[in-house]
Coordinates of N, CA and C in Angstrom, one line a residue:
Chain A
R1 N -91.9 31.1 -39.3 CA -92.2 30.3 -38.1 C -91.2 30.5 -37.0
K2 N -91.7 30.8 -35.8 CA -90.8 31.0 -34.7 C -90.1 29.7 -34.3
E3 N -88.8 29.9 -33.8 CA -88.0 28.8 -33.4 C -88.6 27.9 -32.3
V4 N -89.2 28.6 -31.4 CA -89.9 27.9 -30.3 C -91.3 28.5 -30.1
E5 N -92.3 27.7 -30.2 CA -93.6 28.1 -30.0 C -94.3 27.5 -28.9
Q6 N -95.1 28.2 -28.1 CA -95.8 27.7 -26.9 C -97.2 28.1 -27.0
D7 N -98.1 27.4 -26.2 CA -99.4 27.8 -26.0 C -99.5 29.3 -25.6
P8 N -100.3 30.1 -26.2 CA -100.3 31.5 -25.8 C -100.8 31.8 -24.4
G9 N -101.7 30.9 -23.9 CA -102.2 31.2 -22.5 C -103.0 32.4 -22.5
P10 N -103.3 33.0 -21.3 CA -102.9 32.4 -20.0 C -103.8 31.3 -19.6
F11 N -103.3 30.5 -18.7 CA -104.1 29.4 -18.1 C -104.5 29.8 -16.7
N12 N -105.8 29.7 -16.5 CA -106.4 30.0 -15.1 C -107.0 28.8 -14.6
V13 N -106.5 28.2 -13.5 CA -106.9 26.9 -13.1 C -107.1 27.0 -11.6
P14 N -108.0 26.1 -11.0 CA -108.2 26.0 -9.6 C -107.1 25.1 -9.0
E15 N -106.8 25.4 -7.7 CA -105.9 24.5 -7.0 C -106.2 23.1 -7.2
G16 N -105.2 22.2 -7.3 CA -105.4 20.8 -7.4 C -105.6 20.3 -8.8
A17 N -105.8 21.3 -9.8 CA -106.0 20.9 -11.2 C -104.7 20.4 -11.8
T18 N -104.8 19.6 -12.9 CA -103.7 19.2 -13.7 C -103.6 20.1 -14.9
V19 N -102.4 20.6 -15.1 CA -102.2 21.5 -16.2 C -101.1 21.0 -17.2
A20 N -101.3 21.2 -18.5 CA -100.4 20.7 -19.5 C -99.9 21.9 -20.4
F21 N -98.6 22.0 -20.5 CA -98.1 23.0 -21.4 C -97.5 22.3 -22.6
N22 N -97.7 22.9 -23.8 CA -97.1 22.3 -25.0 C -96.2 23.3 -25.7
C23 N -95.2 22.7 -26.4 CA -94.2 23.5 -27.0 C -93.7 22.8 -28.2
T24 N -93.5 23.5 -29.3 CA -92.9 22.9 -30.5 C -91.6 23.7 -30.9
Y25 N -90.6 23.1 -31.5 CA -89.4 23.8 -31.9 C -89.2 23.4 -33.4
S26 N -88.6 24.4 -34.1 CA -88.4 24.2 -35.5 C -87.1 23.7 -36.0
N27 N -86.1 23.8 -35.2 CA -84.7 23.4 -35.6 C -84.4 22.0 -35.1
S28 N -84.3 21.1 -36.1 CA -84.1 19.7 -35.7 C -82.7 19.4 -35.2
A29 N -81.8 20.4 -35.2 CA -80.5 20.3 -34.7 C -80.5 20.6 -33.2
S30 N -81.7 21.0 -32.6 CA -81.8 21.2 -31.2 C -81.3 20.0 -30.4
Q31 N -80.5 20.3 -29.4 CA -79.9 19.1 -28.7 C -80.4 19.0 -27.2
S32 N -80.6 20.1 -26.6 CA -81.0 20.1 -25.2 C -82.3 20.9 -25.0
F33 N -83.0 20.5 -24.0 CA -84.4 21.0 -23.8 C -84.6 21.3 -22.4
F34 N -85.3 22.4 -22.1 CA -85.5 22.7 -20.7 C -86.9 23.4 -20.5
W35 N -87.3 23.4 -19.3 CA -88.4 24.3 -18.9 C -87.9 25.2 -17.8
Y36 N -88.1 26.5 -18.1 CA -87.7 27.5 -17.1 C -89.0 28.1 -16.5
R37 N -88.9 28.6 -15.3 CA -90.1 29.2 -14.7 C -89.6 30.7 -14.4
Q38 N -90.6 31.6 -14.6 CA -90.3 33.0 -14.4 C -91.4 33.6 -13.6
D39 N -91.1 34.1 -12.4 CA -92.1 34.8 -11.6 C -92.2 36.2 -12.1
C40 N -93.3 36.9 -11.8 CA -93.5 38.2 -12.2 C -92.4 39.2 -11.8
R41 N -91.8 39.8 -12.9 CA -90.7 40.8 -12.7 C -89.5 40.2 -12.0
K42 N -89.3 38.9 -12.2 CA -88.1 38.2 -11.7 C -87.3 37.6 -12.9
E43 N -86.2 37.0 -12.6 CA -85.4 36.3 -13.6 C -85.9 34.9 -13.9
P44 N -85.7 34.4 -15.1 CA -86.0 33.0 -15.3 C -85.1 32.0 -14.4
K45 N -85.8 31.0 -14.0 CA -85.0 30.0 -13.2 C -85.3 28.6 -13.8
L46 N -84.3 27.7 -13.8 CA -84.5 26.4 -14.4 C -85.5 25.6 -13.5
L47 N -86.5 25.1 -14.2 CA -87.4 24.2 -13.5 C -87.0 22.8 -13.7
M48 N -86.7 22.4 -14.9 CA -86.2 21.0 -15.1 C -85.7 20.9 -16.6
S49 N -84.7 20.0 -16.7 CA -84.3 19.6 -18.0 C -85.3 18.6 -18.6
V50 N -85.3 18.4 -19.9 CA -86.2 17.5 -20.5 C -85.4 16.4 -21.2
Y51 N -85.6 15.1 -20.8 CA -84.8 14.0 -21.4 C -85.7 13.3 -22.4
S52 N -85.0 12.6 -23.3 CA -85.7 11.9 -24.4 C -86.6 10.8 -23.8
S53 N -86.2 10.3 -22.7 CA -87.1 9.2 -22.2 C -88.2 9.7 -21.3
G54 N -88.3 11.0 -21.1 CA -89.2 11.6 -20.2 C -88.7 11.6 -18.8
N55 N -89.0 12.6 -18.1 CA -88.6 12.6 -16.7 C -89.6 13.3 -15.8
E56 N -89.5 13.0 -14.5 CA -90.4 13.4 -13.5 C -89.7 14.0 -12.3
D57 N -90.2 15.0 -11.8 CA -89.7 15.6 -10.6 C -90.9 16.0 -9.7
G58 N -91.2 15.1 -8.8 CA -92.4 15.4 -7.9 C -93.7 15.5 -8.8
R59 N -94.3 16.7 -8.7 CA -95.6 16.9 -9.4 C -95.4 17.3 -10.9
F60 N -94.1 17.4 -11.3 CA -93.8 17.9 -12.6 C -93.3 16.7 -13.5
T61 N -93.9 16.6 -14.7 CA -93.4 15.6 -15.7 C -93.1 16.3 -17.0
A62 N -92.0 16.0 -17.6 CA -91.6 16.6 -18.9 C -91.5 15.4 -19.9
Q63 N -91.9 15.7 -21.1 CA -91.8 14.7 -22.2 C -91.2 15.4 -23.4
L64 N -90.5 14.6 -24.2 CA -89.9 15.1 -25.4 C -90.2 14.1 -26.5
N65 N -90.6 14.6 -27.6 CA -90.8 13.8 -28.8 C -90.0 14.4 -30.0
R66 N -88.8 13.8 -30.2 CA -87.9 14.4 -31.2 C -88.4 14.3 -32.6
A67 N -89.2 13.2 -32.9 CA -89.7 13.1 -34.2 C -90.7 14.2 -34.6
S68 N -91.5 14.5 -33.6 CA -92.5 15.6 -33.8 C -92.0 16.9 -33.4
Q69 N -90.8 17.0 -32.8 CA -90.2 18.2 -32.3 C -91.1 18.9 -31.4
Y70 N -91.5 18.2 -30.4 CA -92.6 18.6 -29.4 C -92.1 18.3 -28.0
I71 N -92.4 19.3 -27.1 CA -92.0 19.2 -25.7 C -93.2 19.5 -24.9
S72 N -93.4 18.8 -23.8 CA -94.5 19.1 -22.9 C -94.1 19.1 -21.5
L73 N -94.9 19.8 -20.7 CA -94.7 19.9 -19.2 C -96.1 19.7 -18.6
L74 N -96.2 18.7 -17.7 CA -97.4 18.4 -17.0 C -97.2 18.8 -15.5
I75 N -98.1 19.5 -15.0 CA -98.1 19.8 -13.5 C -99.4 19.2 -12.9
R76 N -99.2 18.3 -12.0 CA -100.3 17.7 -11.3 C -100.5 18.4 -9.9
D77 N -101.8 18.3 -9.5 CA -102.1 18.8 -8.2 C -101.5 20.3 -8.0
S78 N -101.9 21.1 -8.9 CA -101.3 22.5 -8.9 C -101.5 23.2 -7.6
K79 N -100.5 24.0 -7.2 CA -100.6 24.8 -6.0 C -100.6 26.3 -6.4
L80 N -101.0 27.1 -5.4 CA -101.0 28.6 -5.6 C -99.6 29.0 -6.0
S81 N -98.6 28.4 -5.4 CA -97.2 28.8 -5.6 C -96.7 28.4 -7.0
D82 N -97.5 27.7 -7.8 CA -97.1 27.3 -9.2 C -97.4 28.5 -10.1
S83 N -98.1 29.5 -9.7 CA -98.5 30.6 -10.5 C -97.2 31.3 -11.0
A84 N -97.0 31.3 -12.3 CA -95.8 31.9 -12.9 C -95.9 31.8 -14.4
T85 N -94.9 32.2 -15.1 CA -94.8 32.0 -16.5 C -93.8 30.9 -16.8
Y86 N -94.2 30.0 -17.6 CA -93.4 28.8 -17.9 C -92.8 28.9 -19.3
L87 N -91.5 28.9 -19.4 CA -90.8 29.1 -20.6 C -90.2 27.8 -21.2
C88 N -90.5 27.5 -22.4 CA -89.9 26.4 -23.1 C -88.6 26.8 -23.7
V89 N -87.6 26.1 -23.5 CA -86.2 26.5 -24.0 C -85.5 25.4 -24.7
V90 N -84.9 25.7 -25.8 CA -84.1 24.7 -26.5 C -82.7 25.3 -26.7
N91 N -81.7 24.4 -26.9 CA -80.3 24.7 -27.0 C -79.8 24.0 -28.2
I92 N -79.1 24.7 -29.1 CA -78.5 24.1 -30.3 C -77.0 24.1 -30.1
N93 N -76.4 22.9 -30.1 CA -75.0 22.9 -29.9 C -74.3 23.0 -31.2
Y94 N -73.4 24.0 -31.4 CA -72.7 24.2 -32.6 C -71.3 23.6 -32.4
G95 N -71.0 22.7 -33.2 CA -69.6 22.1 -33.2 C -69.1 21.7 -31.8
G96 N -70.1 21.3 -31.0 CA -69.7 20.8 -29.6 C -69.8 21.9 -28.6
S97 N -69.9 23.2 -29.0 CA -70.0 24.2 -28.0 C -71.5 24.3 -27.6
Q98 N -71.8 24.9 -26.5 CA -73.1 24.9 -26.0 C -74.1 25.7 -26.9
G99 N -73.7 26.8 -27.5 CA -74.6 27.6 -28.2 C -75.4 28.4 -27.3
N100 N -76.4 29.1 -27.8 CA -77.2 29.9 -26.9 C -78.6 29.2 -26.7
L101 N -79.3 29.7 -25.6 CA -80.6 29.2 -25.4 C -81.6 30.0 -26.2
I102 N -82.6 29.3 -26.7 CA -83.7 29.9 -27.5 C -85.0 29.7 -26.7
F103 N -85.6 30.8 -26.3 CA -86.7 30.8 -25.4 C -88.0 30.9 -26.2
G104 N -89.0 30.2 -25.8 CA -90.4 30.5 -26.3 C -90.9 31.8 -25.6
K105 N -92.1 32.2 -26.0 CA -92.7 33.4 -25.5 C -93.1 33.2 -24.0
G106 N -93.4 32.0 -23.6 CA -93.8 31.7 -22.3 C -95.3 31.6 -22.2
T107 N -95.8 30.8 -21.3 CA -97.2 30.6 -21.0 C -97.5 30.9 -19.6
K108 N -98.4 31.9 -19.3 CA -98.6 32.3 -17.9 C -99.7 31.4 -17.3
L109 N -99.4 31.0 -16.1 CA -100.3 30.1 -15.3 C -100.7 30.9 -14.1
S110 N -102.0 30.9 -13.8 CA -102.5 31.5 -12.6 C -103.3 30.4 -11.9
V111 N -102.9 30.0 -10.7 CA -103.7 29.0 -9.9 C -104.5 29.7 -8.9
K112 N -105.8 29.5 -8.9 CA -106.7 30.2 -8.0 C -107.1 29.3 -6.8
P113 N -107.4 29.9 -5.7 CA -107.9 29.1 -4.6 C -109.3 28.5 -4.8
Chain B
D1 N -72.6 32.5 -1.4 CA -72.3 32.7 -2.8 C -73.4 33.7 -3.3
A2 N -72.9 34.8 -3.9 CA -73.9 35.9 -4.3 C -74.6 35.6 -5.6
G3 N -74.3 34.5 -6.3 CA -74.9 34.3 -7.6 C -74.5 35.3 -8.6
V4 N -75.4 35.5 -9.6 CA -75.1 36.5 -10.6 C -75.7 37.8 -10.2
T5 N -74.9 38.8 -10.2 CA -75.3 40.1 -9.8 C -75.3 41.1 -10.9
Q6 N -76.3 41.9 -11.0 CA -76.4 42.9 -12.1 C -76.6 44.3 -11.5
S7 N -76.1 45.3 -12.2 CA -76.4 46.7 -11.8 C -76.4 47.6 -13.1
P8 N -77.2 48.7 -13.0 CA -78.2 49.0 -12.0 C -79.4 48.1 -12.2
T9 N -80.3 48.1 -11.2 CA -81.5 47.3 -11.3 C -82.6 48.0 -12.2
H10 N -82.6 49.3 -12.1 CA -83.6 50.1 -12.9 C -82.8 51.3 -13.4
L11 N -83.2 51.7 -14.6 CA -82.7 53.0 -15.1 C -83.6 53.5 -16.2
I12 N -83.6 54.8 -16.3 CA -84.4 55.5 -17.4 C -83.4 56.4 -18.2
K13 N -83.6 56.2 -19.5 CA -82.8 57.0 -20.4 C -83.7 57.6 -21.5
T14 N -83.1 58.5 -22.3 CA -83.9 59.1 -23.4 C -83.3 58.6 -24.7
R15 N -84.1 58.7 -25.7 CA -83.7 58.3 -27.0 C -82.4 59.0 -27.4
G16 N -81.5 58.2 -28.0 CA -80.2 58.7 -28.5 C -79.1 58.6 -27.5
Q17 N -79.4 58.4 -26.2 CA -78.4 58.3 -25.2 C -77.7 56.9 -25.3
Q18 N -76.7 56.7 -24.4 CA -76.0 55.5 -24.4 C -76.1 54.9 -22.9
V19 N -76.1 53.6 -22.8 CA -76.2 53.0 -21.5 C -75.2 51.9 -21.4
T20 N -74.7 51.7 -20.1 CA -73.8 50.6 -19.8 C -74.4 49.8 -18.7
L21 N -74.6 48.5 -18.9 CA -75.1 47.6 -17.8 C -74.0 46.7 -17.4
R22 N -74.0 46.3 -16.1 CA -72.9 45.5 -15.6 C -73.3 44.2 -15.0
C23 N -72.5 43.2 -15.0 CA -72.8 41.9 -14.6 C -71.6 41.2 -13.9
S24 N -71.8 40.6 -12.8 CA -70.7 39.8 -12.2 C -71.3 38.4 -12.1
P25 N -70.6 37.5 -12.8 CA -71.1 36.1 -12.8 C -70.9 35.4 -11.5
K26 N -71.6 34.3 -11.4 CA -71.5 33.5 -10.2 C -70.0 33.0 -10.0
S27 N -69.6 32.9 -8.8 CA -68.2 32.5 -8.5 C -67.8 31.2 -9.2
G28 N -66.7 31.2 -9.9 CA -66.3 30.0 -10.6 C -66.8 29.9 -12.0
H29 N -67.7 30.8 -12.4 CA -68.2 30.7 -13.8 C -67.4 31.7 -14.7
D30 N -67.1 31.2 -15.9 CA -66.2 32.0 -16.8 C -66.9 32.5 -18.0
T31 N -68.1 32.1 -18.2 CA -68.8 32.5 -19.5 C -70.1 33.3 -19.1
V32 N -70.2 34.4 -19.8 CA -71.4 35.3 -19.5 C -72.2 35.5 -20.8
S33 N -73.5 35.4 -20.7 CA -74.4 35.6 -21.8 C -75.3 36.8 -21.5
W34 N -75.7 37.5 -22.4 CA -76.7 38.6 -22.2 C -77.9 38.3 -23.0
Y35 N -79.1 38.6 -22.4 CA -80.3 38.4 -23.1 C -81.2 39.7 -22.9
Q36 N -82.0 39.9 -23.9 CA -83.0 41.0 -23.8 C -84.4 40.4 -23.7
Q37 N -85.2 40.9 -22.8 CA -86.5 40.4 -22.6 C -87.5 41.6 -22.7
A38 N -88.2 41.7 -23.8 CA -89.2 42.8 -23.9 C -90.5 42.3 -23.2
L39 N -91.3 43.2 -22.8 CA -92.5 42.9 -22.1 C -93.4 41.9 -22.8
G40 N -93.7 40.8 -22.1 CA -94.6 39.8 -22.7 C -93.9 38.9 -23.7
Q41 N -92.6 38.9 -23.7 CA -91.8 38.1 -24.6 C -90.8 37.2 -23.8
G42 N -90.3 36.2 -24.5 CA -89.3 35.4 -23.9 C -87.9 36.1 -24.1
P43 N -86.9 35.8 -23.3 CA -85.6 36.4 -23.4 C -85.0 36.1 -24.8
Q44 N -84.3 37.0 -25.4 CA -83.7 36.8 -26.7 C -82.2 37.0 -26.5
F45 N -81.4 36.1 -27.1 CA -80.0 36.1 -26.9 C -79.3 37.2 -27.6
I46 N -78.5 38.0 -26.9 CA -77.7 39.1 -27.5 C -76.3 38.6 -27.9
F47 N -75.5 38.2 -26.9 CA -74.2 37.7 -27.2 C -73.7 37.0 -26.0
Q48 N -72.6 36.3 -26.2 CA -71.9 35.5 -25.2 C -70.4 35.8 -25.2
Y49 N -69.9 35.9 -24.0 CA -68.4 36.2 -23.8 C -67.7 35.1 -23.0
Y50 N -66.6 34.8 -23.6 CA -65.7 33.8 -22.9 C -64.3 34.2 -23.2
E51 N -63.5 34.1 -22.2 CA -62.1 34.5 -22.3 C -61.9 35.9 -22.9
E52 N -62.8 36.8 -22.5 CA -62.7 38.2 -22.9 C -63.0 38.4 -24.3
E53 N -63.6 37.5 -25.0 CA -64.0 37.6 -26.4 C -65.4 37.3 -26.6
E54 N -66.0 38.0 -27.6 CA -67.4 37.7 -28.0 C -67.3 36.4 -28.8
R55 N -68.0 35.4 -28.3 CA -68.0 34.1 -29.0 C -69.2 33.8 -29.9
Q56 N -70.3 34.3 -29.5 CA -71.5 34.1 -30.3 C -72.3 35.4 -30.2
R57 N -73.1 35.6 -31.2 CA -73.9 36.8 -31.3 C -75.3 36.5 -31.8
G58 N -76.3 37.0 -31.2 CA -77.7 36.9 -31.8 C -78.0 38.0 -32.8
N59 N -79.2 38.1 -33.2 CA -79.6 39.0 -34.2 C -79.8 40.4 -33.6
F60 N -78.8 41.0 -33.2 CA -78.9 42.4 -32.7 C -77.9 43.3 -33.4
P61 N -78.3 44.6 -33.6 CA -77.4 45.5 -34.4 C -76.1 45.8 -33.6
D62 N -75.2 46.5 -34.3 CA -73.9 46.8 -33.8 C -74.0 47.8 -32.6
R63 N -75.2 48.4 -32.5 CA -75.4 49.4 -31.4 C -75.2 48.7 -30.0
F64 N -75.4 47.4 -30.1 CA -75.2 46.5 -28.9 C -73.8 46.0 -28.9
S65 N -73.0 46.3 -27.9 CA -71.7 45.8 -27.8 C -71.4 45.4 -26.3
G66 N -70.3 44.7 -26.2 CA -70.0 44.2 -24.8 C -68.5 44.1 -24.6
H67 N -68.3 43.7 -23.3 CA -66.9 43.5 -22.9 C -66.9 42.5 -21.8
Q68 N -65.8 41.7 -21.7 CA -65.6 40.9 -20.6 C -64.2 41.2 -20.0
F69 N -64.1 41.3 -18.7 CA -62.9 41.6 -18.0 C -62.2 40.4 -17.5
P70 N -60.9 40.5 -17.1 CA -60.2 39.3 -16.7 C -60.8 38.6 -15.5
N71 N -61.6 39.3 -14.7 CA -62.2 38.7 -13.5 C -63.6 38.1 -13.9
Y72 N -63.8 38.0 -15.2 CA -65.0 37.4 -15.8 C -66.3 38.3 -15.8
S73 N -66.2 39.4 -15.1 CA -67.4 40.3 -15.1 C -67.5 40.8 -16.5
S74 N -68.7 41.4 -16.8 CA -69.0 41.8 -18.2 C -69.8 43.1 -18.2
E75 N -69.8 43.8 -19.3 CA -70.6 44.9 -19.5 C -71.3 44.8 -20.8
L76 N -72.5 45.3 -20.8 CA -73.3 45.5 -22.1 C -73.5 47.0 -22.3
N77 N -73.1 47.4 -23.5 CA -73.3 48.8 -23.9 C -74.3 48.9 -25.1
V78 N -75.2 49.8 -24.9 CA -76.1 50.1 -26.0 C -76.0 51.6 -26.4
N79 N -75.7 51.8 -27.6 CA -75.6 53.2 -28.1 C -76.9 53.6 -28.8
A80 N -77.0 55.0 -29.0 CA -78.1 55.5 -29.8 C -79.4 54.8 -29.4
L81 N -79.8 54.9 -28.2 CA -81.0 54.2 -27.7 C -82.3 54.5 -28.4
L82 N -83.0 53.5 -28.7 CA -84.4 53.6 -29.3 C -85.4 53.3 -28.3
L83 N -86.6 53.7 -28.6 CA -87.7 53.4 -27.7 C -87.9 51.8 -27.5
G84 N -87.6 51.2 -28.6 CA -87.8 49.7 -28.7 C -86.7 49.0 -27.9
D85 N -85.7 49.7 -27.4 CA -84.7 49.1 -26.5 C -85.2 48.9 -25.1
S86 N -86.3 49.5 -24.8 CA -86.9 49.3 -23.4 C -87.1 47.8 -23.2
A87 N -86.5 47.3 -22.1 CA -86.7 45.9 -21.8 C -85.9 45.6 -20.5
L88 N -86.1 44.3 -20.2 CA -85.3 43.8 -19.1 C -84.1 43.1 -19.7
Y89 N -82.9 43.5 -19.2 CA -81.7 42.9 -19.7 C -81.1 42.0 -18.7
L90 N -81.0 40.7 -19.1 CA -80.6 39.6 -18.2 C -79.2 39.2 -18.6
C91 N -78.4 39.0 -17.5 CA -77.1 38.4 -17.7 C -77.2 37.0 -17.1
A92 N -76.5 36.1 -17.7 CA -76.5 34.7 -17.3 C -75.1 34.2 -17.3
S93 N -74.7 33.4 -16.3 CA -73.4 32.8 -16.3 C -73.6 31.3 -16.4
R94 N -72.6 30.6 -16.9 CA -72.7 29.2 -17.2 C -72.6 28.4 -15.9
G95 N -73.7 27.7 -15.6 CA -73.8 26.9 -14.4 C -73.3 25.5 -14.5
S96 N -73.9 24.7 -13.7 CA -73.5 23.3 -13.7 C -73.9 22.6 -15.0
R97 N -73.1 21.6 -15.4 CA -73.4 20.9 -16.6 C -74.5 19.9 -16.3
D98 N -75.5 19.9 -17.2 CA -76.6 18.9 -17.0 C -76.0 17.5 -17.2
S99 N -76.2 16.7 -16.2 CA -75.6 15.3 -16.3 C -76.0 14.5 -17.4
F100 N -77.2 14.7 -18.0 CA -77.6 13.9 -19.1 C -77.3 14.4 -20.4
S101 N -77.6 15.7 -20.7 CA -77.4 16.2 -22.0 C -76.0 16.8 -22.2
G102 N -75.4 17.1 -21.1 CA -74.0 17.7 -21.2 C -74.1 19.2 -21.4
A103 N -75.3 19.7 -21.5 CA -75.4 21.1 -21.7 C -75.2 21.9 -20.4
N104 N -74.6 23.0 -20.5 CA -74.4 23.9 -19.3 C -75.6 24.7 -19.0
V105 N -76.1 24.5 -17.8 CA -77.3 25.2 -17.4 C -77.0 26.7 -17.1
L106 N -77.7 27.6 -17.5 CA -77.5 29.0 -17.2 C -78.2 29.4 -15.9
T107 N -77.5 30.3 -15.2 CA -78.0 30.9 -14.0 C -78.2 32.4 -14.3
F108 N -79.4 32.9 -14.2 CA -79.6 34.3 -14.5 C -79.5 35.2 -13.3
G109 N -79.1 36.4 -13.6 CA -79.2 37.5 -12.6 C -80.6 38.1 -12.6
A110 N -80.9 39.0 -11.7 CA -82.2 39.5 -11.6 C -82.5 40.5 -12.7
G111 N -81.5 41.0 -13.4 CA -81.8 41.8 -14.5 C -81.7 43.3 -14.3
S112 N -81.5 44.0 -15.3 CA -81.5 45.5 -15.3 C -82.7 46.0 -16.2
R113 N -83.6 46.7 -15.6 CA -84.8 47.1 -16.3 C -84.5 48.5 -16.9
L114 N -84.5 48.6 -18.2 CA -84.2 49.8 -18.9 C -85.5 50.4 -19.5
T115 N -85.7 51.6 -19.3 CA -86.8 52.3 -19.9 C -86.3 53.5 -20.7
V116 N -86.6 53.5 -22.0 CA -86.2 54.6 -22.9 C -87.4 55.5 -23.2
L117 N -87.2 56.7 -22.9 CA -88.3 57.7 -23.1 C -88.1 58.5 -24.3

């Protein structure tokens, strides 16, 4: 089983649609959770951290369920500029140090006019 | 602030050759991590350098080695290149600490795209 698994995608949606990305992680010692966005042939960039209580940033909402080891990202009112690959990322802290980031394979989103 | 800079941006090598990739972290960042991203995959952790020492290592063979210099810049060396080493190599430096989780957010450079023929 892969450490971080995401919907295989791709997702092709019209502008204004609501899109949900799902992600599961296998290591219960995972401590920090993130969604990164990666545009075609560019580097990943942090979209948002994921907090246990859930958090929202404009049209983006992230949820974490530690019991189910499940993370989600919801995009409302999608825009053409949201087209990108969305990477689910977890971090395992070893002995207080940050550890490394473990990335999912990513889910590609294409928003069409 | 130039952010994380990497060089070269693109390069082509043949099997068996050796390659050196370079990274300058964002100003004020002292920890550098290297990731390999194959086409259609997420980035995979290679290793992390802090205080000029390798602190953590992912599941990569000894052909992959690195170095960190006193000015925090870093190099990634890959010996005896294989076709499967073709990938985007990303350098990341430790960014601002997430206020909730305490985790350090990574800032990535634009990467070095290596093609092995």
